[in-house]
PDB file of C-alpha atoms in Angstrom:
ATOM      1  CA  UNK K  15     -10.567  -6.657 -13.341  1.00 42.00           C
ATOM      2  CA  UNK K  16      -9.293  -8.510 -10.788  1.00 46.00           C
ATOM      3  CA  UNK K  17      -6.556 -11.120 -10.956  1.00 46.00           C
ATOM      4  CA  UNK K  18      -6.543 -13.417  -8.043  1.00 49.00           C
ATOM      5  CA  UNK K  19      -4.465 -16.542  -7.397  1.00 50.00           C
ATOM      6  CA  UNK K  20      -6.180 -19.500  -6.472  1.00 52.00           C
ATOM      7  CA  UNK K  21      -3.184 -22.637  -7.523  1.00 61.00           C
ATOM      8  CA  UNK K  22      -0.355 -23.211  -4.245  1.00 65.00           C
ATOM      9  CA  UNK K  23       3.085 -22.976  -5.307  1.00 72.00           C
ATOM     10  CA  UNK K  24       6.036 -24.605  -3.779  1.00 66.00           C
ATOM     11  CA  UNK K  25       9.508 -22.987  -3.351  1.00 71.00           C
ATOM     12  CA  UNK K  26      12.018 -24.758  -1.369  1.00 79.00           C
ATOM     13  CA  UNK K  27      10.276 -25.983   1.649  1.00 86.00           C
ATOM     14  CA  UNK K  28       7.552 -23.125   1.675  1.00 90.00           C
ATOM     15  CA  UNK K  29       3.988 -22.523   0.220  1.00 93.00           C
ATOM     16  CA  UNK K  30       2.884 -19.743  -1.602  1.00 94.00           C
ATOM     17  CA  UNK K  31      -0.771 -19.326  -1.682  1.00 94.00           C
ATOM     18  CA  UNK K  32      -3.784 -16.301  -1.529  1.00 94.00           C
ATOM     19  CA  UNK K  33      -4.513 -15.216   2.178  1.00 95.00           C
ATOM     20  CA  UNK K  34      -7.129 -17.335   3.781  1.00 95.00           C
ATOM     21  CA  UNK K  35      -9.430 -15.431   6.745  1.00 95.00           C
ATOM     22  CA  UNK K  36      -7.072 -16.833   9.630  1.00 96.00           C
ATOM     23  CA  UNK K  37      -3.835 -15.122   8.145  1.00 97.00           C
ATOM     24  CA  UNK K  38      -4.741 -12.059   8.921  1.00 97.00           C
ATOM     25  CA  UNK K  39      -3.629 -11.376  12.474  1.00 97.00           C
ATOM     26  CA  UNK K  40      -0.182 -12.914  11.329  1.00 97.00           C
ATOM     27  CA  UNK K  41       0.495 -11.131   8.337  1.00 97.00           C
ATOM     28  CA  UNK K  42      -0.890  -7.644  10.594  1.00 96.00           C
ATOM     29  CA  UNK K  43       2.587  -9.172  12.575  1.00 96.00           C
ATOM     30  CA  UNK K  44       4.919  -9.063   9.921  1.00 95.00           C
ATOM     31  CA  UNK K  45       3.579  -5.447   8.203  1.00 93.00           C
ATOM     32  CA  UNK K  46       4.120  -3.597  11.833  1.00 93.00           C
ATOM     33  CA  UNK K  47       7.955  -5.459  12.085  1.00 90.00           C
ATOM     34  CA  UNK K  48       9.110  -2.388  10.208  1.00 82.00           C
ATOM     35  CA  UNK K  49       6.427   0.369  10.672  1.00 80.00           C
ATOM     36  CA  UNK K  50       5.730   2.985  13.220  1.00 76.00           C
ATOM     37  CA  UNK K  51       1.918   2.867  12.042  1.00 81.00           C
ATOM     38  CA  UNK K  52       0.444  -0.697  13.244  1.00 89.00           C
ATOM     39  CA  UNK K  53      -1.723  -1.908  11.631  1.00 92.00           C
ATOM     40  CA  UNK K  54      -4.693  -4.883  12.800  1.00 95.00           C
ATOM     41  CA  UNK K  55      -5.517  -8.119  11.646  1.00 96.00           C
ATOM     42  CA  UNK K  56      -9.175  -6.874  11.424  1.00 96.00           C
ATOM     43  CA  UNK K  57      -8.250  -4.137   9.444  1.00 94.00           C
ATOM     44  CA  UNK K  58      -5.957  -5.837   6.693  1.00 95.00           C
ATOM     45  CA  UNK K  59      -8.643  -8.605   6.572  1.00 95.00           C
ATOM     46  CA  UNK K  60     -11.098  -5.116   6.108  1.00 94.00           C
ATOM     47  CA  UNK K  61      -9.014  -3.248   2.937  1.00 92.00           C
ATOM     48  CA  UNK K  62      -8.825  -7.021   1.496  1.00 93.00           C
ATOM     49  CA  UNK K  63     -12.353  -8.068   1.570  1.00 93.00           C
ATOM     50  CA  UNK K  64     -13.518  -4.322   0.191  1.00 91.00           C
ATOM     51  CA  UNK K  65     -10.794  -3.915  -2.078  1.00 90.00           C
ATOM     52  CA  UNK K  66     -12.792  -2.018  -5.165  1.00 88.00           C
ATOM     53  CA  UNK K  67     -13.888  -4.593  -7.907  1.00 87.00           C
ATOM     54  CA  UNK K  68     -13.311  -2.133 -10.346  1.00 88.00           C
ATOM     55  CA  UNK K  69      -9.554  -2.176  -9.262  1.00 89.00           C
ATOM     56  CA  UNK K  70      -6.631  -4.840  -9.710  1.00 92.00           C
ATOM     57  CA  UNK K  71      -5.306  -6.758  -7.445  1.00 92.00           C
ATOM     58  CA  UNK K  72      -2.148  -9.356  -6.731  1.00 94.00           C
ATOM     59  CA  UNK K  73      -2.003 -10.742  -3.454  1.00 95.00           C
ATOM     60  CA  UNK K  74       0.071 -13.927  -2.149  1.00 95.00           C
ATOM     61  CA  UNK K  75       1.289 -15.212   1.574  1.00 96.00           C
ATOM     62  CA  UNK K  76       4.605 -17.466   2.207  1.00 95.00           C
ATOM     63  CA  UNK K  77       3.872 -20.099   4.936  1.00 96.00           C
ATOM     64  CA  UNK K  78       6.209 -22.882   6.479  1.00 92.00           C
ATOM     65  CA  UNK K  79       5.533 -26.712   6.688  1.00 90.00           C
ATOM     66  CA  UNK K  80       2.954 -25.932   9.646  1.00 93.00           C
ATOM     67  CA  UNK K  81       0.458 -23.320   7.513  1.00 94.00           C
ATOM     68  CA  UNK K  82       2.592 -20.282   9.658  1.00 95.00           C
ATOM     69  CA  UNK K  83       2.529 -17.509   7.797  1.00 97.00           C
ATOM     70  CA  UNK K  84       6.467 -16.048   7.598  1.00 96.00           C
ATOM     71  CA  UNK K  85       6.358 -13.155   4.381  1.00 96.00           C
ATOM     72  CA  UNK K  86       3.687 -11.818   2.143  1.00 96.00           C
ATOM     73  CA  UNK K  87       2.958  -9.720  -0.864  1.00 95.00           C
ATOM     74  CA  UNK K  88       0.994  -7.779  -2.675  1.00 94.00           C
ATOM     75  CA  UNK K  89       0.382  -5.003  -5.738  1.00 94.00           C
ATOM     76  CA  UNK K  90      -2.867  -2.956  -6.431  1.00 93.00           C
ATOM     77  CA  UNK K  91      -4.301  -0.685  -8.677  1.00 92.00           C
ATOM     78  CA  UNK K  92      -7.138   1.157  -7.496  1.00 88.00           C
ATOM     79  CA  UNK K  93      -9.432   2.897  -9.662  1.00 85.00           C
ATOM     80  CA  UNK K  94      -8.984   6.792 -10.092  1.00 78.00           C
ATOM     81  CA  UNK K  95      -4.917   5.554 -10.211  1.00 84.00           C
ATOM     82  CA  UNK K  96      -3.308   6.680 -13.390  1.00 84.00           C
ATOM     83  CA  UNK K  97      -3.386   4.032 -15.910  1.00 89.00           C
ATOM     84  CA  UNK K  98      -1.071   1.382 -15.642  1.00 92.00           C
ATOM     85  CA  UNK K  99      -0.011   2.725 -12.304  1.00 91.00           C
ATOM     86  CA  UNK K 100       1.116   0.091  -9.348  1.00 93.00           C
ATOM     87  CA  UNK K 101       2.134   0.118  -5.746  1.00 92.00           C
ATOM     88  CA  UNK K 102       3.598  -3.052  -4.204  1.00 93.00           C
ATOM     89  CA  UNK K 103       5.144  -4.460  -1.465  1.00 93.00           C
ATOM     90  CA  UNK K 104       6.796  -7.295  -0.183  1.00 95.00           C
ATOM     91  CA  UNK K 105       7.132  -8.399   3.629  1.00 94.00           C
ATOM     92  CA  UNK K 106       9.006 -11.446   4.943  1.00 95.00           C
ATOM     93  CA  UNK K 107       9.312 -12.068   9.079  1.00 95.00           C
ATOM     94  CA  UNK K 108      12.670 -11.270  10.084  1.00 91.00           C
ATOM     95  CA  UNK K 109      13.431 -14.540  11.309  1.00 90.00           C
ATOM     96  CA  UNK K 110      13.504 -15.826   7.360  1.00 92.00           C
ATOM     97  CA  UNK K 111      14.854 -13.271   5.534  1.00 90.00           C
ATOM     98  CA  UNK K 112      18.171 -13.706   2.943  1.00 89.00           C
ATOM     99  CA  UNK K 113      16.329 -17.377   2.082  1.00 90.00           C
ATOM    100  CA  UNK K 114      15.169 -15.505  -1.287  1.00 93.00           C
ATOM    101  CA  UNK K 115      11.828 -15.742  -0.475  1.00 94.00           C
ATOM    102  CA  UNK K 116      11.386 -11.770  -1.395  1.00 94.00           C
ATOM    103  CA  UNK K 117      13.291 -12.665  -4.354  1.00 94.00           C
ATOM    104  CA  UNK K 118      10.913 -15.201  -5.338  1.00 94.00           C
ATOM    105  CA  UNK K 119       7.921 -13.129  -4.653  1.00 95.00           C
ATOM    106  CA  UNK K 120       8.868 -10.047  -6.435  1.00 95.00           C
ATOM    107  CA  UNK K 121       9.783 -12.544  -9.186  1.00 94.00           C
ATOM    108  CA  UNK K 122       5.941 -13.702  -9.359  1.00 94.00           C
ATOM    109  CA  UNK K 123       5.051  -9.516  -8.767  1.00 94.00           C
ATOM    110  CA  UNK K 124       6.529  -9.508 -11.754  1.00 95.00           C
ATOM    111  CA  UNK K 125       5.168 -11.897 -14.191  1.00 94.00           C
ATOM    112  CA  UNK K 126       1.849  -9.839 -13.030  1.00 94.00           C
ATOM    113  CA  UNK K 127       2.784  -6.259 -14.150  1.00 95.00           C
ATOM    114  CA  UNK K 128       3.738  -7.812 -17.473  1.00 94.00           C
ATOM    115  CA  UNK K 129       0.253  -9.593 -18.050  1.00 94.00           C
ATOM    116  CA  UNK K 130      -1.680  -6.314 -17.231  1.00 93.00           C
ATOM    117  CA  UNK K 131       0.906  -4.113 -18.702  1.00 93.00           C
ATOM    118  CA  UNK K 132       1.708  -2.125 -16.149  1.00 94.00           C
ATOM    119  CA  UNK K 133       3.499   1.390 -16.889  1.00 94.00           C
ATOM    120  CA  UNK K 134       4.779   2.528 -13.126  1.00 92.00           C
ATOM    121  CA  UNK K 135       5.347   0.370 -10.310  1.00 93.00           C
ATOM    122  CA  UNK K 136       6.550   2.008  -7.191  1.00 91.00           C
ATOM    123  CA  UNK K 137       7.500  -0.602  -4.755  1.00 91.00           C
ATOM    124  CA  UNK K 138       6.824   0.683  -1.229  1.00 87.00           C
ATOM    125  CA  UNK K 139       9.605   0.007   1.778  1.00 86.00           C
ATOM    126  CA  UNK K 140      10.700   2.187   4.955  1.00 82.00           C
ATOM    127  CA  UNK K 141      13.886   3.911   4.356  1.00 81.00           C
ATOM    128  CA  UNK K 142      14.758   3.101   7.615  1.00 81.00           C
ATOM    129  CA  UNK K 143      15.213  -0.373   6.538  1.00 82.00           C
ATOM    130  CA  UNK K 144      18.572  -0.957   5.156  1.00 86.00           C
ATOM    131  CA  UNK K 145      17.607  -4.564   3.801  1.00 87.00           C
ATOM    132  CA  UNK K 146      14.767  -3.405   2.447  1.00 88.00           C
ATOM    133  CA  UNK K 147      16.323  -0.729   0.635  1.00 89.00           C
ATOM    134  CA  UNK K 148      18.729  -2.831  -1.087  1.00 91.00           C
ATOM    135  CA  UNK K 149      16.687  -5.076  -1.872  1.00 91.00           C
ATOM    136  CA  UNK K 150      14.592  -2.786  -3.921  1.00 90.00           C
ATOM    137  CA  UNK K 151      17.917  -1.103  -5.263  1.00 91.00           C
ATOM    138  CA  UNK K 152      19.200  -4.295  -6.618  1.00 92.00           C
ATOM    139  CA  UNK K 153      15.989  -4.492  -8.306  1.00 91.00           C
ATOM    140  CA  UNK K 154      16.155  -1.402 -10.380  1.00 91.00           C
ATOM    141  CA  UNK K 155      13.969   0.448  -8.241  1.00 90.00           C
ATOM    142  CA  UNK K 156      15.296   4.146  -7.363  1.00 88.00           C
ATOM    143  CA  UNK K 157      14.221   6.687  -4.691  1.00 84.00           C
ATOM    144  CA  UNK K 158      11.697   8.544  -5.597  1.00 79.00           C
ATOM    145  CA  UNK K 159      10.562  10.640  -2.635  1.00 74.00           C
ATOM    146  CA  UNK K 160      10.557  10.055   1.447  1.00 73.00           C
ATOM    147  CA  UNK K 161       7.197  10.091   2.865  1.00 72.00           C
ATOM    148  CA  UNK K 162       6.767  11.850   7.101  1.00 69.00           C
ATOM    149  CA  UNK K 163       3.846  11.830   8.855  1.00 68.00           C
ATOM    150  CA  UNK K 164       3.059  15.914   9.706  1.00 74.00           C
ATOM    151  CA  UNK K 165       1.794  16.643  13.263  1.00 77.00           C
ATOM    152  CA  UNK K 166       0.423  19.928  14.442  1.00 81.00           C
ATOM    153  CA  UNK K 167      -0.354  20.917  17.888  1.00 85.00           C
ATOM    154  CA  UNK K 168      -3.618  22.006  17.687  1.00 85.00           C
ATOM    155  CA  UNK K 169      -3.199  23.432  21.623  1.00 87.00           C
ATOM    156  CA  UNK K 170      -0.516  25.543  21.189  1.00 88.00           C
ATOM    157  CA  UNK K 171      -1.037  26.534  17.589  1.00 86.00           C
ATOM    158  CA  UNK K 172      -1.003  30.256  16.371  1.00 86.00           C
ATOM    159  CA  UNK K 173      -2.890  31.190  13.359  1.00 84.00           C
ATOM    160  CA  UNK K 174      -1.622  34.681  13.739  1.00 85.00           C
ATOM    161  CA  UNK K 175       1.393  33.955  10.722  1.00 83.00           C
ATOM    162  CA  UNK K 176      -0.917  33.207   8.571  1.00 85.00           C
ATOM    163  CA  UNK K 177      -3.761  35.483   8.697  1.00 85.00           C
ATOM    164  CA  UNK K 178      -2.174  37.832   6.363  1.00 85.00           C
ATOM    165  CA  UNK K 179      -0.967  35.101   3.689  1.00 88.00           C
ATOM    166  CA  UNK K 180      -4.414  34.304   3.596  1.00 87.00           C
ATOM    167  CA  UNK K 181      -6.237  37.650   2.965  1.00 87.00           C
ATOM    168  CA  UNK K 182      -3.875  38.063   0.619  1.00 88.00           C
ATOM    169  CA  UNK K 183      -4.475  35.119  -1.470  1.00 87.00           C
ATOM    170  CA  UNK K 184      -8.357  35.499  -1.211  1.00 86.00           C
ATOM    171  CA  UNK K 185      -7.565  39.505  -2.822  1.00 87.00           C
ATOM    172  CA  UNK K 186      -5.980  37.796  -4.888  1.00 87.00           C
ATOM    173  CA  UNK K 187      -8.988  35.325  -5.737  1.00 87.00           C
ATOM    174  CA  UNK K 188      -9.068  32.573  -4.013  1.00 87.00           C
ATOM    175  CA  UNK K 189     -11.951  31.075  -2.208  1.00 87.00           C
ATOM    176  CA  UNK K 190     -12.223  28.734   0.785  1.00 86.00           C
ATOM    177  CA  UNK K 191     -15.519  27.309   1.138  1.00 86.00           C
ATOM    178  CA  UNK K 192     -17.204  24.599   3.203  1.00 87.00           C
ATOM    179  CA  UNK K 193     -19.773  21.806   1.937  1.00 88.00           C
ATOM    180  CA  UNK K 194     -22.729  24.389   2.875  1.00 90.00           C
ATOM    181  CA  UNK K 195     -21.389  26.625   0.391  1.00 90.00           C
ATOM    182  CA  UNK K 196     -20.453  23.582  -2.177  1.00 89.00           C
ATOM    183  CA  UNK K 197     -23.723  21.527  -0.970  1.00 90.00           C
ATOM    184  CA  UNK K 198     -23.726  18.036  -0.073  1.00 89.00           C
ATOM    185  CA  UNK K 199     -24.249  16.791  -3.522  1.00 91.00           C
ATOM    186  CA  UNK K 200     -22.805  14.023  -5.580  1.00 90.00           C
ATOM    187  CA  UNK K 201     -21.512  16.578  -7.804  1.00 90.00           C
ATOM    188  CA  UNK K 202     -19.620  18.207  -5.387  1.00 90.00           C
ATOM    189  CA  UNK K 203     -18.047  14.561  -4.159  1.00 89.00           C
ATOM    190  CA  UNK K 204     -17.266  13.574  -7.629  1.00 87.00           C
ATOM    191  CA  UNK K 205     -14.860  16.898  -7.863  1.00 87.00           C
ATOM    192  CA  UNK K 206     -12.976  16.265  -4.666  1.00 86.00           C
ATOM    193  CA  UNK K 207     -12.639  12.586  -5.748  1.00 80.00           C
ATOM    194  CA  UNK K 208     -11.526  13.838  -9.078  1.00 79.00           C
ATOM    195  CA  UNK K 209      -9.182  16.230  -7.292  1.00 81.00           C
ATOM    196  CA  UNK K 210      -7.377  14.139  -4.815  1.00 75.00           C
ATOM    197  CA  UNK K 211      -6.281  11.471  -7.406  1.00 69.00           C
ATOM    198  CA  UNK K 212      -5.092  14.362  -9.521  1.00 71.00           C
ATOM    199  CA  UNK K 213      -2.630  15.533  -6.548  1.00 68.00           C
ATOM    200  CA  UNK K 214      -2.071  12.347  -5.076  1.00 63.00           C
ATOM    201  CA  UNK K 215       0.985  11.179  -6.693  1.00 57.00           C
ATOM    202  CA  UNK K 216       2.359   8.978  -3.104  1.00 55.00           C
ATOM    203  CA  UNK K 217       1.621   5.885  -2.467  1.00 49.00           C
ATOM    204  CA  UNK K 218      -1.696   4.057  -1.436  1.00 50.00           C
ATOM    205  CA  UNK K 219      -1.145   3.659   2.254  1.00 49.00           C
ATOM    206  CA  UNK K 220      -3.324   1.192   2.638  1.00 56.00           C
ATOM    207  CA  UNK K 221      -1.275  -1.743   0.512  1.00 55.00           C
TER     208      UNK K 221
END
């Protein structure tokens, strides 16, 4: 099920509404104010349009007298999340933030999670943002984890420490085997679908 709002709503002297096709490159503007992985117009427009039917979805934009977009937000629940399980978010352009726009938005966020009775909510937000942080703080929300991006040098990278830790887990029996071995079957998918939303317990990067 999908719940999707189609009615505008007025706070103050700003519109909330569902994102039309020529928001996207905007609200790509806002999401990358306080990330250091952009993001595109083309692809937020891309996870919105495919978003899985099966899944359910809350998704509004703020915009100012002139149709600009200044904040956004959103919550999803994909399928293969645990039930009742939500991510969300909430984005406003610098430039407007402490007008309780966010405040308003995560109010609406939350009328949502009560009419699908959601369980778990983890509200998303860069620790590196102070406002954001307190924001979400004042709302109940505590930290759960802290999310880094892992990069290896694949150049200058040696195996060599590992090579022993290895034989002895496969001794010990464990297997590592490729899709020949598994086969390229839908069988095989369905486990390593089944798999990675049993050990992915972080957040859907792609709010």
């Amino acid at each position: 099920m999908q719940l999707e709002q189609h009615e505008l709503i007025y706070f103050k002297e700003w519109t909330i509404r569902p994102p039309e096709p020529k928001d996207w490159e905007r609200v790509a503007e806002i999401s990358n104010l306080d990330s250091d992985e952009p993001v595109t117009g083309a692809e937020l427009r891309r996870r919105y349009e495919r978003f899985p039917t099966e899944g359910n979805r809350y998704y509004e934009v703020v915009t100012d007298n002139k149709d600009y977009v200044i904040g956004c937000c959103r919550a999803i629940h994909r399928p293969g999340m645990a039930d009742g399980c939500f991510y969300c978010q909430v984005e406003i352009d610098t430039g407007f933030r402490n007008n309780g726009i966010g405040a308003f938005l995560h109010n609406r966020i939350e009328k949502f999670f009560e009419s699908v009775c959601a369980k778990t909510v983890t509200f998303w937000v860069r620790e590196t943002n102070e406002i954001s942080m307190k924001f979400a703080s004042k709302r109940g929300y505590v930290q759960d984890r802290v999310l880094a991006e892992s990069k290896l040098d694949l150049v200058n990278f040696d195996s060599s420490s590992f090579v022993q830790k290895i034989e002895s887990a496969m001794v010990n029996g464990l297997e590592i085997l490729g899709m020949n071995e598994l086969g390229d079957t839908e069988e095989t998918w369905l486990m390593i679908h089944k798999l990675l939303c049993d050990s992915d317990d972080a957040p859907d990067i792609e709010l």
